Coordinates of C-alpha atoms in Angstrom, one line a residue:
M11 CA 0.0 0.0 0.0
T12 CA 1.4 3.4 -1.0
G13 CA 1.8 6.0 1.8
T14 CA 0.9 9.6 1.7
V15 CA 3.3 12.6 1.7
Y16 CA 2.4 15.7 3.7
L17 CA 4.1 18.9 2.7
V18 CA 4.0 20.7 6.0
G19 CA 4.9 24.4 6.7
A20 CA 7.0 24.6 9.9
G21 CA 6.5 28.3 10.3
P22 CA 9.0 31.1 10.4
G23 CA 11.3 30.0 13.2
D24 CA 9.4 30.1 16.5
W25 CA 8.5 26.4 16.8
R26 CA 5.3 27.3 18.6
L27 CA 3.9 28.8 15.4
L28 CA 3.4 25.4 13.9
T29 CA -0.3 24.8 12.9
L30 CA -2.4 22.3 14.7
R31 CA -2.7 20.2 11.5
G32 CA 1.1 20.1 11.3
K33 CA 1.4 18.9 14.9
E34 CA -1.3 16.3 14.3
L35 CA 0.5 14.9 11.2
L36 CA 3.9 14.9 13.0
E37 CA 2.4 12.8 15.8
R38 CA 1.6 10.0 13.4
A39 CA 4.5 10.2 11.0
D40 CA 6.6 7.2 10.1
T41 CA 9.2 9.4 8.4
V42 CA 10.0 13.1 8.9
V43 CA 12.1 14.8 6.2
T44 CA 13.2 18.1 7.6
D45 CA 14.8 21.4 6.5
H46 CA 17.5 23.6 7.9
L47 CA 15.1 26.3 9.1
A48 CA 12.7 23.9 10.9
D49 CA 13.3 24.0 14.6
D50 CA 14.6 20.7 16.0
R51 CA 12.0 20.8 18.8
L52 CA 9.3 20.1 16.3
L53 CA 10.7 16.7 15.9
A54 CA 9.7 15.9 19.5
F55 CA 6.1 15.7 18.3
A56 CA 7.0 12.7 16.1
P57 CA 6.9 9.2 17.6
P58 CA 10.3 8.1 19.1
E59 CA 10.5 5.3 16.5
A60 CA 9.8 7.6 13.6
E61 CA 12.6 7.9 11.0
R62 CA 14.2 11.4 10.9
I63 CA 16.0 12.5 7.8
Y64 CA 17.7 15.9 7.5
V65 CA 18.0 17.4 4.0
G66 CA 18.7 21.0 5.0
K67 CA 20.1 23.6 2.6
T68 CA 22.2 26.6 3.4
A69 CA 23.8 29.1 1.1
G70 CA 26.4 27.2 -1.0
H71 CA 25.7 23.8 0.6
H72 CA 22.9 21.3 -0.1
T73 CA 22.7 18.1 1.9
L74 CA 20.8 16.6 -1.0
P75 CA 20.0 18.2 -4.4
Q76 CA 16.3 19.0 -4.8
E77 CA 15.8 16.1 -7.4
E78 CA 17.1 13.6 -4.8
I79 CA 14.8 15.0 -2.1
N80 CA 11.9 14.4 -4.5
E81 CA 13.0 10.9 -5.1
L82 CA 13.4 10.3 -1.4
L83 CA 9.8 11.3 -0.7
I84 CA 8.6 9.1 -3.5
A85 CA 10.6 6.1 -2.3
K86 CA 9.5 6.4 1.4
A87 CA 5.8 6.7 0.3
R88 CA 6.2 3.6 -1.8
E89 CA 7.3 1.8 1.3
G90 CA 3.9 2.5 2.7
R91 CA 5.1 5.1 5.1
T92 CA 3.3 8.3 6.3
V93 CA 5.8 10.9 5.3
V94 CA 5.9 14.5 6.7
R95 CA 8.1 16.8 4.7
L96 CA 8.7 19.6 7.2
K97 CA 9.6 22.9 5.4
G98 CA 10.5 26.2 7.0
G99 CA 7.8 28.9 6.5
D100 CA 5.1 28.0 4.0
P101 CA 5.8 25.2 1.4
F102 CA 4.6 27.4 -1.5
V103 CA 6.3 30.6 -0.6
F104 CA 9.8 30.2 -2.0
G105 CA 9.9 26.7 -0.4
R106 CA 10.0 24.6 -3.6
G107 CA 6.9 22.8 -2.3
G108 CA 5.4 23.1 -5.8
E109 CA 8.3 21.2 -7.3
E110 CA 7.9 18.4 -4.7
G111 CA 4.2 18.3 -5.1
A112 CA 4.6 18.0 -8.9
A113 CA 7.1 15.2 -8.6
L114 CA 4.7 13.3 -6.3
S115 CA 1.8 13.9 -8.7
R116 CA 3.8 12.5 -11.6
A117 CA 4.7 9.4 -9.6
G118 CA 1.1 8.8 -8.6
I119 CA 1.9 9.4 -4.9
P120 CA -1.0 11.0 -2.8
F121 CA 0.0 14.2 -1.1
E122 CA -1.4 17.0 1.0
V123 CA -0.2 20.6 1.4
V124 CA -0.4 22.0 4.9
P125 CA 0.2 25.8 4.8
G126 CA 2.6 27.3 7.3
I127 CA 3.0 30.9 8.6
S128 CA 5.2 32.6 6.1
S129 CA 8.3 34.4 7.4
A130 CA 7.5 37.2 4.9
I131 CA 4.7 38.3 7.2
A132 CA 5.6 36.8 10.6
V133 CA 9.1 38.1 10.8
P134 CA 8.2 41.8 10.2
A135 CA 5.3 41.4 12.7
Y136 CA 7.7 40.1 15.4
A137 CA 9.9 43.2 14.7
G138 CA 6.9 45.5 15.2
I139 CA 6.6 46.2 11.4
P140 CA 3.2 45.6 9.8
V141 CA 3.4 44.9 6.1
T142 CA 0.3 47.0 5.6
E143 CA -1.0 49.9 7.6
R144 CA -4.0 52.2 7.1
G145 CA -3.0 55.5 5.5
M146 CA 0.6 54.3 5.0
A147 CA 0.6 51.0 2.9
S148 CA -2.2 49.3 1.2
S149 CA -0.1 46.8 -0.8
F150 CA 2.9 44.6 -0.3
A151 CA 5.0 42.3 -2.4
V152 CA 7.1 39.3 -1.4
V153 CA 10.2 38.9 -3.5
T154 CA 13.0 36.3 -3.6
G155 CA 16.4 37.9 -3.0
H156 CA 18.0 34.8 -4.4
E157 CA 16.8 33.9 -7.8
D158 CA 17.6 30.6 -9.6
P159 CA 21.3 30.8 -10.4
Q160 CA 20.7 29.1 -13.7
K161 CA 18.9 32.2 -15.0
K162 CA 20.8 34.3 -17.4
E163 CA 19.0 37.5 -16.3
S164 CA 16.6 38.5 -13.6
A165 CA 12.9 37.7 -14.0
I166 CA 12.0 40.5 -11.6
D167 CA 10.6 43.6 -13.3
W168 CA 12.5 46.1 -11.2
E169 CA 11.1 49.2 -12.8
K170 CA 7.5 48.2 -11.8
L171 CA 8.4 46.6 -8.5
A172 CA 10.4 49.6 -7.2
T173 CA 7.5 52.1 -7.1
G174 CA 4.5 50.0 -7.8
T175 CA 4.1 48.5 -4.3
D176 CA 4.1 50.2 -1.0
T177 CA 5.9 47.6 1.0
L178 CA 8.6 45.2 -0.3
V179 CA 9.7 42.1 1.6
F180 CA 12.8 40.3 0.3
V181 CA 13.5 36.8 1.6
M182 CA 16.8 35.0 1.2
G183 CA 18.4 38.3 0.0
V184 CA 20.9 39.4 2.6
R185 CA 23.9 38.2 0.5
N186 CA 22.6 40.2 -2.5
L187 CA 21.7 43.4 -0.7
P188 CA 24.1 45.6 -2.7
Y189 CA 22.5 44.4 -5.9
I190 CA 18.9 44.6 -4.6
T191 CA 19.2 48.1 -3.2
A192 CA 21.0 49.4 -6.3
R193 CA 18.3 48.0 -8.6
L194 CA 15.5 49.5 -6.5
M195 CA 17.2 53.0 -6.4
T196 CA 18.0 53.1 -10.1
S197 CA 14.4 52.1 -10.7
G198 CA 13.0 55.0 -8.8
R199 CA 12.8 54.1 -5.1
S200 CA 14.2 56.9 -2.9
A201 CA 17.5 56.1 -1.1
E202 CA 15.8 57.7 2.0
T203 CA 13.0 55.1 2.1
P204 CA 12.9 53.4 5.6
A205 CA 14.2 49.9 5.6
A206 CA 14.9 47.1 8.1
I207 CA 17.0 43.9 8.1
I208 CA 15.7 41.2 10.5
R209 CA 17.9 38.2 11.2
W210 CA 16.6 35.0 12.7
G211 CA 13.1 36.5 12.9
T212 CA 10.6 35.1 15.5
R213 CA 13.4 33.3 17.4
S214 CA 14.6 34.6 20.8
D215 CA 17.9 35.7 19.2
Q216 CA 16.1 37.9 16.6
T217 CA 18.1 40.9 15.6
T218 CA 16.7 44.0 13.8
I219 CA 18.5 46.8 12.1
V220 CA 16.5 49.9 11.1
T221 CA 18.1 51.8 8.3
T222 CA 17.3 53.3 4.9
L223 CA 17.4 51.8 1.4
G224 CA 20.5 53.6 0.6
S225 CA 22.4 52.5 3.7
A226 CA 21.1 49.0 4.1
A227 CA 23.9 47.1 2.3
Y228 CA 26.6 49.0 4.2
E229 CA 24.9 48.5 7.6
A230 CA 24.4 44.7 7.0
A231 CA 28.1 44.4 6.1
R232 CA 29.3 46.6 9.0
K233 CA 27.3 44.5 11.5
G234 CA 28.1 41.2 10.0
I235 CA 24.6 40.2 9.2
T236 CA 24.4 36.7 7.6
P237 CA 21.5 34.5 6.5
P238 CA 18.8 33.8 7.3
A239 CA 17.4 37.4 7.2
I240 CA 14.4 39.3 5.8
F241 CA 14.9 42.7 4.1
I242 CA 11.8 45.0 4.2
V243 CA 11.5 48.3 2.5
G244 CA 8.7 50.9 3.0
D245 CA 7.3 53.6 5.2
V246 CA 5.8 50.8 7.4
V247 CA 9.2 50.4 9.0
R248 CA 8.5 53.7 10.9
C249 CA 5.8 51.8 12.8
R250 CA 8.5 49.9 14.7
S251 CA 9.1 52.8 17.1
R252 CA 5.6 52.3 18.6
L253 CA 4.8 48.6 17.7
S254 CA 8.1 46.9 18.7
W255 CA 7.3 44.2 21.3
F256 CA 9.3 41.0 20.8
E257 CA 12.7 42.4 21.4
N258 CA 11.4 44.6 24.3
R259 CA 10.8 41.7 26.6
P260 CA 12.7 41.7 29.9
L261 CA 15.1 38.8 29.1
S262 CA 15.7 39.6 25.4
G263 CA 19.3 39.2 24.4
L264 CA 20.1 36.8 27.3
T265 CA 21.2 33.3 26.4
I266 CA 20.6 30.8 29.2
G267 CA 21.9 27.2 29.5
I268 CA 19.4 24.9 31.1
T269 CA 21.0 21.9 32.9
R270 CA 17.9 20.0 34.0
T271 CA 17.1 16.5 32.6
R272 CA 15.8 16.5 29.0
R273 CA 12.3 15.8 30.2
Q274 CA 12.3 18.5 32.8
A275 CA 14.1 21.2 30.9
S276 CA 11.2 22.2 28.6
A277 CA 9.0 23.8 31.3
L278 CA 11.8 26.1 32.5
S279 CA 12.9 26.9 28.9
A280 CA 9.3 27.8 27.9
R281 CA 8.9 30.1 30.9
L282 CA 12.2 31.9 30.2
E283 CA 11.6 32.1 26.5
E284 CA 8.2 33.8 27.1
L285 CA 10.2 36.5 28.8
G286 CA 12.6 36.8 25.8
A287 CA 15.5 34.7 26.7
S288 CA 17.2 32.3 24.3
C289 CA 17.4 29.0 26.0
I290 CA 19.8 26.2 25.1
E291 CA 19.1 22.9 26.7
I292 CA 22.3 21.3 27.9
P293 CA 21.1 18.6 30.4
T294 CA 24.0 17.7 32.6
I295 CA 22.2 14.8 34.3
R296 CA 20.1 11.9 33.3
L297 CA 18.0 9.6 35.5
D298 CA 18.6 5.9 35.8
E299 CA 17.3 3.2 38.0
P300 CA 19.0 2.9 41.4
S301 CA 22.0 0.7 41.9
D302 CA 20.0 -1.9 43.8
H303 CA 17.5 -2.2 40.9
Y304 CA 14.7 -1.0 43.2
A305 CA 15.3 -3.8 45.7
V306 CA 14.7 -1.5 48.8
L307 CA 11.8 0.3 47.2
D308 CA 10.1 -2.8 46.1
Q309 CA 10.4 -4.4 49.5
A310 CA 9.0 -1.2 51.1
I311 CA 6.0 -1.2 48.7
Y312 CA 5.4 -4.9 49.6
H313 CA 5.1 -3.8 53.2
L314 CA 3.5 -0.4 52.5
S315 CA 0.7 -0.7 55.0
S316 CA 3.2 -0.8 57.8
Y317 CA 4.3 2.8 57.3
N318 CA 2.8 5.9 59.0
W319 CA 4.3 8.5 56.7
L320 CA 5.5 8.5 53.1
L321 CA 7.8 11.3 52.1
F322 CA 8.9 12.5 48.7
T323 CA 11.7 15.0 48.1
S324 CA 11.2 15.5 44.3
S325 CA 8.7 15.0 41.5
N326 CA 11.0 12.4 40.0
G327 CA 10.7 10.3 43.2
V328 CA 6.9 10.6 43.0
H329 CA 6.7 9.3 39.4
R330 CA 9.3 6.5 39.9
F331 CA 7.4 5.4 43.1
F332 CA 4.1 5.1 41.2
H333 CA 5.8 3.3 38.3
R334 CA 7.0 0.7 40.7
L335 CA 3.6 0.5 42.5
C336 CA 2.0 -0.3 39.1
E337 CA 4.5 -3.1 38.7
F338 CA 2.9 -4.7 41.8
K339 CA -0.5 -4.1 40.1
E340 CA -1.4 -1.6 42.8
D341 CA -2.5 2.0 42.7
S342 CA -3.2 5.0 44.9
R343 CA -5.6 3.1 47.0
S344 CA -2.7 1.3 48.6
L345 CA -1.8 4.5 50.4
G346 CA -5.2 4.9 52.1
G347 CA -3.9 4.8 55.6
I348 CA -0.6 6.6 55.1
R349 CA 0.1 10.3 55.5
L350 CA 2.0 12.1 52.8
G351 CA 4.7 14.7 53.1
V352 CA 6.6 16.5 50.2
I353 CA 9.2 19.1 49.7
G354 CA 7.9 21.8 47.4
S355 CA 4.9 22.7 45.3
A356 CA 6.2 20.9 42.2
T357 CA 6.4 17.7 44.1
A358 CA 2.9 18.3 45.5
E359 CA 1.7 18.9 42.0
A360 CA 3.3 15.6 40.8
L361 CA 1.4 13.8 43.6
S362 CA -1.9 15.4 42.6
T363 CA -1.6 13.8 39.2
Y364 CA -2.2 10.5 41.0
G365 CA -5.3 11.8 42.7
L366 CA -3.5 12.5 46.0
R367 CA -3.0 15.6 48.2
A368 CA 0.0 16.1 50.4
D369 CA -0.8 16.3 54.1
L370 CA 2.4 18.3 54.8
I371 CA 4.3 20.8 52.7
P372 CA 6.9 22.7 54.7
P373 CA 7.2 26.6 54.5
E374 CA 10.7 26.3 53.0
Y375 CA 11.3 23.9 50.2
R376 CA 14.3 22.1 51.8
A377 CA 14.9 19.0 53.9
E378 CA 15.5 20.9 57.1
S379 CA 12.2 22.6 56.9
L380 CA 10.4 19.3 56.2
A381 CA 12.0 17.7 59.2
D382 CA 11.1 20.6 61.5
S383 CA 7.5 20.6 60.2
L384 CA 7.1 16.8 60.5
I385 CA 8.6 16.1 63.9
P386 CA 5.7 17.6 65.9
H387 CA 3.3 15.2 64.1
L388 CA 5.2 12.1 64.9
S389 CA 4.0 9.6 67.5
R390 CA 6.5 7.0 69.0
P391 CA 7.4 4.9 67.2
S392 CA 6.6 6.4 63.8
K393 CA 7.6 4.4 60.8
I394 CA 8.6 6.6 57.8
L395 CA 9.3 5.7 54.2
L396 CA 11.5 8.2 52.5
V397 CA 11.5 8.0 48.7
R398 CA 14.3 10.0 47.1
A399 CA 17.4 10.0 44.9
E400 CA 20.1 7.4 45.6
Q401 CA 22.6 10.1 46.4
A402 CA 21.2 12.9 48.7
R403 CA 21.9 14.7 51.9
N404 CA 21.1 12.8 55.1
V405 CA 19.9 15.7 57.1
L406 CA 16.2 14.7 56.8
P407 CA 16.6 11.0 57.8
D408 CA 19.1 11.9 60.5
R409 CA 16.8 14.5 62.2
L410 CA 13.8 12.2 62.0
R411 CA 15.7 9.3 63.6
S412 CA 17.0 11.6 66.3
A413 CA 13.3 12.4 67.0
G414 CA 12.7 8.6 67.5
A415 CA 11.3 7.7 64.1
R416 CA 12.2 4.6 62.2
V417 CA 13.2 5.7 58.7
T418 CA 13.5 3.5 55.6
I419 CA 15.4 5.3 52.8
A420 CA 14.2 3.8 49.4
P421 CA 16.2 5.0 46.4
A422 CA 13.8 5.5 43.4
Y423 CA 16.4 6.7 41.0
R424 CA 20.0 7.9 40.7
T425 CA 21.4 10.9 38.7
L426 CA 24.3 10.3 36.3
P427 CA 26.2 12.8 34.2
D428 CA 24.6 13.0 30.7
R429 CA 27.7 12.3 28.6
E430 CA 25.9 13.1 25.4
T431 CA 25.9 16.8 26.5
R432 CA 29.7 17.3 26.7
D433 CA 30.3 17.6 23.0
R434 CA 27.7 20.4 22.8
L435 CA 28.6 22.1 26.1
I436 CA 32.3 22.6 25.5
P437 CA 32.0 24.5 22.2
L438 CA 29.2 26.7 23.7
L439 CA 31.5 27.7 26.5
E440 CA 34.5 28.2 24.2
E441 CA 32.5 30.5 22.0
H442 CA 31.2 32.4 25.1
A443 CA 27.7 31.7 23.8
L444 CA 26.1 31.4 27.3
D445 CA 25.4 34.4 29.6
L446 CA 23.8 32.4 32.4
I447 CA 23.6 28.7 33.4
T448 CA 20.8 27.5 35.6
C449 CA 21.5 25.0 38.4
T450 CA 18.3 23.4 39.7
S451 CA 19.9 20.8 42.0
S452 CA 23.2 19.9 43.6
S453 CA 23.5 17.0 41.1
T454 CA 23.3 19.4 38.1
V455 CA 26.3 21.3 39.6
T456 CA 28.5 18.2 40.3
S457 CA 27.6 16.7 36.9
L458 CA 28.3 19.9 35.1
L459 CA 31.8 19.9 36.6
D460 CA 32.2 16.2 36.0
L461 CA 31.4 16.7 32.3
L462 CA 33.9 19.6 32.0
G463 CA 36.7 17.8 33.7
D464 CA 39.9 19.7 33.4
R465 CA 38.0 22.3 31.3
R466 CA 36.1 23.8 34.2
G467 CA 37.9 27.0 33.7
L468 CA 35.5 27.6 30.8
L469 CA 32.9 28.6 33.4
E470 CA 34.8 31.8 34.1
G471 CA 32.7 34.7 32.9
V472 CA 29.5 32.7 32.9
S473 CA 27.0 33.6 35.7
L474 CA 25.3 30.7 37.6
A475 CA 21.7 30.9 38.8
C476 CA 20.9 28.5 41.7
I477 CA 17.4 27.4 42.6
G478 CA 18.2 27.5 46.4
P479 CA 20.8 27.7 49.1
V480 CA 21.5 24.0 49.1
T481 CA 22.5 24.1 45.4
A482 CA 24.4 27.4 46.0
A483 CA 26.3 25.7 48.8
T484 CA 27.4 22.9 46.4
C485 CA 28.6 25.6 44.0
T486 CA 30.6 27.3 46.8
R487 CA 32.1 24.0 47.9
E488 CA 33.2 23.4 44.4
G489 CA 34.9 26.8 44.1
L490 CA 32.1 28.5 42.1
T491 CA 30.4 31.7 43.1
P492 CA 26.7 31.8 42.1
A493 CA 25.5 35.1 40.6
L494 CA 22.0 34.6 42.1
V495 CA 20.2 32.3 44.4
A496 CA 16.4 32.1 44.2
S497 CA 14.6 33.2 47.4
T498 CA 11.7 30.9 46.6
Y499 CA 13.0 27.4 45.7
T500 CA 10.8 26.8 42.7
I501 CA 11.1 27.3 38.9
E502 CA 8.9 30.3 39.2
G503 CA 11.0 31.7 42.0
L504 CA 14.2 31.1 40.0
T505 CA 12.6 32.8 37.0
Q506 CA 11.7 35.9 39.2
N507 CA 15.2 36.1 40.5
I508 CA 16.7 35.9 37.0
L509 CA 14.4 38.8 36.1
D510 CA 15.6 40.8 39.1
W511 CA 19.2 40.0 38.3
R512 CA 18.9 41.0 34.7
R513 CA 17.3 44.3 35.7
T514 CA 20.1 45.0 38.1
H515 CA 22.7 43.8 35.6
H516 CA 21.4 46.1 33.0
E517 CA 21.4 49.1 35.4
I518 CA 25.0 48.4 36.2

């Protein structure tokens, strides 16, 4: 049976601008064939077992010629696979989607076109520049700045284009700006016409240069602007002074390394990117099963009814505990007579996903505070099950035992350095690409240093943001000085402290 090929527009750069139809198709794809400008995070929507093929093109370098891409799509469809061809922007706006669709049609392969948000409109909008504006511009044209190199002469009617349309948007034209600007001016467009160059539009590292038609090529060269970039010409550029919003966000221009596990990093990244930061996920840790292969935890679950209290110190511990509980073909009802204590709102929220509410959440999200809050509720002898990471501070069990409780420490997971990150982390630090690195646990700190090894000196000049005093103490013990320590030991608290730090940092 022949499969279907879906030509899906990935949008202009911000991966969250993918259409719902595009997401739906990615979720059931067997093969994803992706472009250079399609954000890698979109691939997370595809099933883990889906085949992922990169055929990206950059100026002067093509992973595969277009004809081979066409043949690849046909071959995968003939294998009976559901193929998503993920293309930056819109497939039919200088995306060569028409060529791919025609090739599929000739081969008798069913296909569907899923429009995407075109960079020609979205990128100016993110720069605060509307392509049309009442009383200022009632027409606009989208023009390629990079025509087919096989052409002997330009197919663009420069005489009509230069003055016949209010707003001109050139895509893929940054390398040809001297030629483009010269043709427009010799064809009648004033050199004083407002213009803007927008690089990596809609992404958190978006850069906008406001200039004039006559100065655009010089400014692009002077500031080292390289593709991908949009060039827009017209009076609408003046609107940016009152409509700029994307680059005005409080964390714009700040690049932050996120060291949490791959699964956990996305929530923190999303929050910081909403505020304008560019987040690079560099997970320094990964979670693995404990060294005893859950022996202590399984034994505790087998005798679960004998415990008075069940304590969790992290959301990871909650999820691992319930995973093992399911292995015993049990569920939340097994905890009917047990009181529950957690450190932190995130851990309490994880517990709520299983239909349970914590009986005790300490005022400070740290082990000392949980011990202080729990001890008045203990009766002698209380039996406590503490589910936590394999390697953790012993302050909580030690204090509880001193108060007369019998404590079973049941490791639910262990944290290990994520070795896959090292090859990405070192170049980022060598290139001074990170302004700030978040440290959300002591293990992220120790694993970061473990990954760097004798290259730990690369951290000089990079500010560290710690989620709380325990993590900050680990930094200090390792010879590092945190730039900030969250006063509320949560992701939201860390985010607020980063905002405060950035504000102060800018004032300085």
